[in-house]
XYZ file of C-alpha atoms in Angstrom:
316
model
C 54.371 -18.245 57.244
C 51.248 -16.194 57.216
C 49.510 -15.222 54.315
C 50.046 -11.843 52.666
C 46.991 -9.656 53.455
C 46.134 -6.820 51.138
C 44.444 -3.960 52.569
C 41.526 -2.954 50.375
C 39.160 -1.104 52.533
C 37.154 0.196 49.759
C 36.129 -3.168 48.706
C 35.027 -4.880 51.929
C 31.489 -4.961 53.392
C 30.570 -3.247 56.729
C 30.483 -6.074 58.645
C 33.444 -7.530 60.417
C 34.789 -10.722 59.040
C 36.707 -13.453 61.143
C 38.000 -16.993 59.669
C 36.400 -20.009 60.924
C 37.872 -21.076 64.446
C 40.262 -23.818 64.233
C 42.356 -25.907 66.711
C 45.734 -24.379 67.551
C 47.513 -27.107 65.817
C 45.528 -26.272 62.462
C 45.981 -22.410 62.689
C 48.686 -21.436 60.288
C 48.111 -17.686 60.332
C 46.539 -15.060 62.768
C 43.003 -14.099 62.458
C 42.503 -10.975 60.862
C 39.645 -8.667 61.218
C 38.155 -6.058 58.401
C 36.440 -3.093 60.310
C 34.513 -0.364 58.823
C 36.474 2.578 57.430
C 35.767 5.906 55.869
C 36.162 4.483 52.609
C 33.480 2.050 52.843
C 30.757 5.009 54.044
C 31.783 6.737 50.955
C 31.402 3.785 48.794
C 27.705 2.956 49.985
C 26.710 6.917 49.674
C 28.051 6.988 46.199
C 26.062 3.774 45.177
C 22.723 5.193 46.657
C 23.481 8.456 44.641
C 24.543 6.641 41.292
C 21.733 3.788 41.082
C 18.861 6.121 40.545
C 20.818 8.154 37.801
C 21.473 4.716 36.089
C 17.855 3.691 36.268
C 16.842 7.175 34.947
C 19.237 6.970 31.868
C 18.226 3.336 31.135
C 14.596 4.370 31.087
C 15.329 7.321 28.775
C 17.288 5.107 26.410
C 14.190 2.255 26.349
C 11.783 5.385 25.800
C 13.796 6.866 22.860
C 14.003 3.470 21.196
C 10.373 2.811 21.222
C 9.867 6.329 19.764
C 12.284 5.774 17.067
C 10.757 2.374 16.323
C 7.191 3.898 16.139
C 8.619 6.807 13.700
C 10.568 4.293 11.329
C 8.206 1.455 11.124
C 5.977 1.526 7.985
C 2.332 0.513 8.099
C 1.685 -2.021 5.587
C -2.252 -2.901 5.839
C -3.115 -6.492 4.342
C -6.191 -5.151 2.285
C -7.375 -8.344 1.475
C -8.013 -9.380 5.055
C -10.303 -6.675 5.343
C -11.832 -6.177 1.749
C -12.215 -9.961 1.228
C -13.605 -12.944 3.229
C -11.231 -15.902 4.116
C -12.343 -18.120 1.268
C -11.201 -15.669 -1.065
C -8.145 -14.597 0.714
C -4.455 -15.050 -0.565
C -1.403 -15.370 1.348
C -0.228 -11.992 2.920
C 2.641 -11.943 0.604
C 0.240 -11.250 -2.399
C -0.591 -7.906 -0.978
C 2.133 -5.171 -1.043
C 1.770 -1.466 0.180
C 5.434 -0.603 -0.522
C 4.279 1.059 -3.629
C 1.816 3.331 -2.534
C 2.335 7.203 -3.432
C 1.602 10.214 -1.116
C 2.877 13.011 -3.410
C 3.075 13.795 -6.928
C 6.909 13.855 -6.812
C 7.360 10.125 -6.115
C 7.696 7.637 -9.144
C 4.110 6.136 -9.798
C 5.301 3.586 -12.390
C 8.410 1.807 -13.101
C 10.391 2.222 -16.288
C 9.677 -0.953 -17.778
C 5.877 -0.440 -17.014
C 6.044 3.108 -18.770
C 7.778 1.646 -21.647
C 5.201 -0.999 -22.287
C 2.405 1.693 -21.843
C 4.251 4.353 -24.030
C 4.657 1.813 -26.868
C 0.958 0.923 -26.659
C -0.279 4.498 -27.038
C 2.450 5.285 -29.785
C 1.019 2.268 -31.723
C -2.706 3.667 -31.536
C -1.750 7.557 -31.681
C -3.568 9.516 -32.257
C -6.220 8.131 -30.214
C -8.631 8.987 -27.519
C -6.858 8.469 -24.198
C -8.650 8.499 -20.883
C -6.889 8.130 -17.482
C -8.251 7.389 -14.028
C -5.508 9.083 -11.916
C -2.750 11.412 -12.795
C 1.013 11.196 -12.417
C 3.716 13.323 -13.747
C 4.900 10.409 -15.894
C 1.764 10.197 -17.626
C 1.775 13.819 -18.681
C 4.666 12.800 -20.958
C 2.255 10.602 -22.775
C 0.134 13.732 -24.230
C 3.138 14.185 -26.537
C 3.117 10.562 -27.506
C -0.389 10.733 -28.578
C 0.198 13.829 -30.518
C -3.138 15.025 -32.353
C -5.219 12.818 -30.053
C -7.482 13.369 -27.160
C -6.001 13.275 -23.421
C -8.399 13.238 -20.619
C -7.331 12.857 -16.951
C -9.566 12.372 -14.001
C -8.175 12.911 -10.612
C -9.593 13.203 -7.040
C -6.521 14.496 -5.321
C -6.475 18.401 -4.913
C -2.845 18.526 -4.431
C -1.865 16.735 -7.726
C -4.368 18.790 -9.684
C -2.678 22.047 -8.141
C 0.748 20.861 -8.901
C 0.583 19.185 -12.012
C 0.287 21.478 -15.122
C -1.039 20.441 -18.451
C 0.826 22.063 -21.438
C -1.194 20.769 -24.292
C -4.230 22.105 -26.053
C -5.444 18.332 -26.445
C -5.038 17.467 -22.781
C -7.764 18.247 -20.016
C -7.734 17.360 -16.378
C -11.118 17.141 -14.373
C -11.368 16.785 -10.552
C -13.746 13.885 -9.554
C -14.843 12.346 -6.381
C -15.125 8.573 -5.307
C -17.457 7.400 -2.406
C -16.426 3.638 -1.904
C -13.472 2.920 0.448
C -11.134 -0.103 -0.519
C -12.768 -1.834 2.531
C -16.156 -2.116 0.724
C -14.373 -4.045 -2.140
C -16.071 -7.497 -1.531
C -19.595 -6.227 -0.601
C -19.354 -4.254 -3.714
C -18.381 -7.347 -5.521
C -21.252 -9.470 -4.254
C -23.552 -6.692 -5.092
C -22.331 -6.547 -8.863
C -22.689 -10.350 -9.180
C -26.170 -10.647 -7.986
C -27.480 -7.373 -9.452
C -28.783 -7.322 -13.167
C -28.252 -3.374 -13.057
C -24.318 -4.239 -13.011
C -24.454 -6.389 -16.239
C -22.385 -5.205 -19.165
C -25.417 -4.446 -21.352
C -26.784 -1.962 -18.492
C -24.404 0.885 -19.608
C -23.746 4.057 -17.439
C -26.970 5.498 -17.242
C -27.806 8.258 -14.709
C -30.481 6.265 -13.278
C -28.050 3.202 -12.853
C -28.760 1.091 -9.491
C -25.361 -0.526 -9.852
C -23.412 0.817 -7.013
C -20.014 0.418 -9.025
C -21.342 2.791 -11.780
C -19.599 6.158 -11.919
C -22.418 8.298 -13.414
C -21.357 11.691 -12.397
C -18.049 11.940 -14.578
C -17.946 14.926 -16.925
C -20.022 14.721 -19.896
C -17.017 14.445 -22.426
C -16.164 11.089 -20.654
C -19.392 9.405 -21.870
C -19.649 11.013 -25.175
C -16.232 9.791 -26.462
C -15.163 6.279 -27.838
C -11.976 5.662 -25.877
C -9.178 3.782 -27.384
C -7.280 3.146 -24.318
C -8.240 3.730 -20.661
C -5.739 3.607 -17.979
C -6.636 2.729 -14.308
C -4.236 4.237 -11.852
C -6.657 5.918 -9.513
C -7.736 6.569 -6.853
C -5.093 5.667 -4.527
C -6.687 2.553 -3.074
C -3.396 1.860 -0.930
C -5.117 1.386 2.379
C -8.806 0.053 3.604
C -9.880 3.667 4.317
C -8.650 5.022 1.131
C -10.937 5.180 -2.057
C -10.725 1.887 -3.961
C -10.540 1.320 -7.679
C -13.397 -1.042 -7.616
C -15.758 1.538 -9.621
C -12.964 2.776 -12.001
C -12.216 -0.860 -13.133
C -15.941 -1.537 -13.393
C -16.617 1.678 -15.067
C -13.641 1.270 -17.487
C -14.970 -2.239 -18.416
C -18.527 -0.964 -19.478
C -16.846 1.675 -21.534
C -14.605 -0.448 -23.320
C -17.523 -2.654 -24.321
C -19.426 0.176 -25.812
C -16.349 1.080 -27.895
C -14.981 -0.709 -31.004
C -11.840 -2.134 -29.547
C -10.537 -0.509 -26.324
C -7.235 -1.497 -24.517
C -7.754 -1.250 -20.701
C -4.692 -0.745 -18.823
C -4.638 -1.567 -14.850
C -1.782 -0.548 -12.672
C -0.859 -2.023 -9.282
C -2.171 -5.291 -10.086
C 0.186 -6.668 -7.198
C -2.570 -5.689 -4.838
C -5.525 -7.914 -4.335
C -8.343 -5.625 -5.176
C -6.914 -4.529 -8.862
C -6.219 -8.100 -9.397
C -9.647 -9.353 -8.292
C -11.561 -6.915 -10.099
C -9.560 -7.121 -13.246
C -10.360 -10.700 -13.515
C -13.878 -10.016 -12.641
C -14.916 -7.561 -15.163
C -11.886 -7.286 -17.825
C -11.167 -11.262 -18.021
C -8.148 -12.962 -18.062
C -8.530 -14.297 -21.637
C -8.508 -10.596 -22.690
C -5.072 -10.204 -21.129
C -2.720 -9.325 -24.016
C 0.462 -7.995 -22.422
C 1.889 -7.452 -18.683
C 4.929 -5.992 -17.339
C 5.705 -5.552 -13.687
C 2.377 -4.547 -12.153
C 0.880 -3.341 -15.348
C -1.719 -5.505 -17.151
C -3.306 -4.627 -20.479
C -6.737 -6.066 -21.355
C -7.895 -5.781 -25.143
C -11.881 -5.582 -25.123
C -14.132 -5.718 -28.034
C -17.603 -4.299 -28.472
C -19.801 -6.547 -26.284
C -22.446 -4.111 -24.849
C -25.358 -6.340 -25.376
C -23.639 -9.092 -23.354
C -25.277 -10.176 -20.136
C -21.924 -11.240 -18.721
C -18.304 -9.915 -18.529
C -16.557 -13.230 -18.600
C -17.196 -16.711 -19.594
C -18.342 -19.104 -16.771
C -15.436 -21.417 -16.178
C -16.605 -22.630 -12.591
C -13.456 -21.622 -11.107
C -12.916 -22.993 -7.616
C -11.020 -20.923 -5.265
C -8.601 -22.337 -2.774
C -6.984 -20.977 0.161
């Protein structure tokens, strides 16, 4: 009995098909021919029309995906790879750009860090308090330091225009910084090999030390500061102003006072970490919380060294 043949004109190719020739004794069904039909021509025309549309749609989806990736990917620069040579580099995990701030409305300091800083100032209040950098949270410390002097130095015009001082004992000054973060290691080499950068050199206007900030408001040099907080400038990318000069200058100021606490924020970043070790010294570290380090510096303005020479060997 011959096999059942299903009529499916729309699915067959345009060429005719015949089963292989067999002997009469082997033939169990009649030969069948599939011929062109109007449906096959329609199918061929439809394919030719749909394929370009599908290619266009897939190409558009690929482009949209690339645009989405470009817009949503956060750029985090391994600052150390630019600022420091290979022998001084740490693993990439040691640098984090996740906590950089782009506006005065973003949280600059964690609650546990702020509590540590607030407790420090409360213990010393009323005191002379100097900030490199200004954030909305820091303005609240003016009330903690009631009756003391509060001075903020800031280079960001946006912050200066949006953050308002509401205390007669608090002042804000606009300052400028000329060294980008990518120059960190060159400046460190300069400081190590230049006697004008030693602690006993001070912050004279004629200083030849490239790290010395000698054009700050006059009040900054005249006051003996009890607490100096370094949280500026930004320093969150190689081309951004770095904190090399502010950490160095804070170290000089601290050694010219009686006993000064220097607070450095963002110590998860390599420049803040290395410059703190270089000029504030790990043996002076009295407390830390999160990314906030507190160093206690005593009067050592006649010293020729910032830190004792321990012969530390830095390994990768």
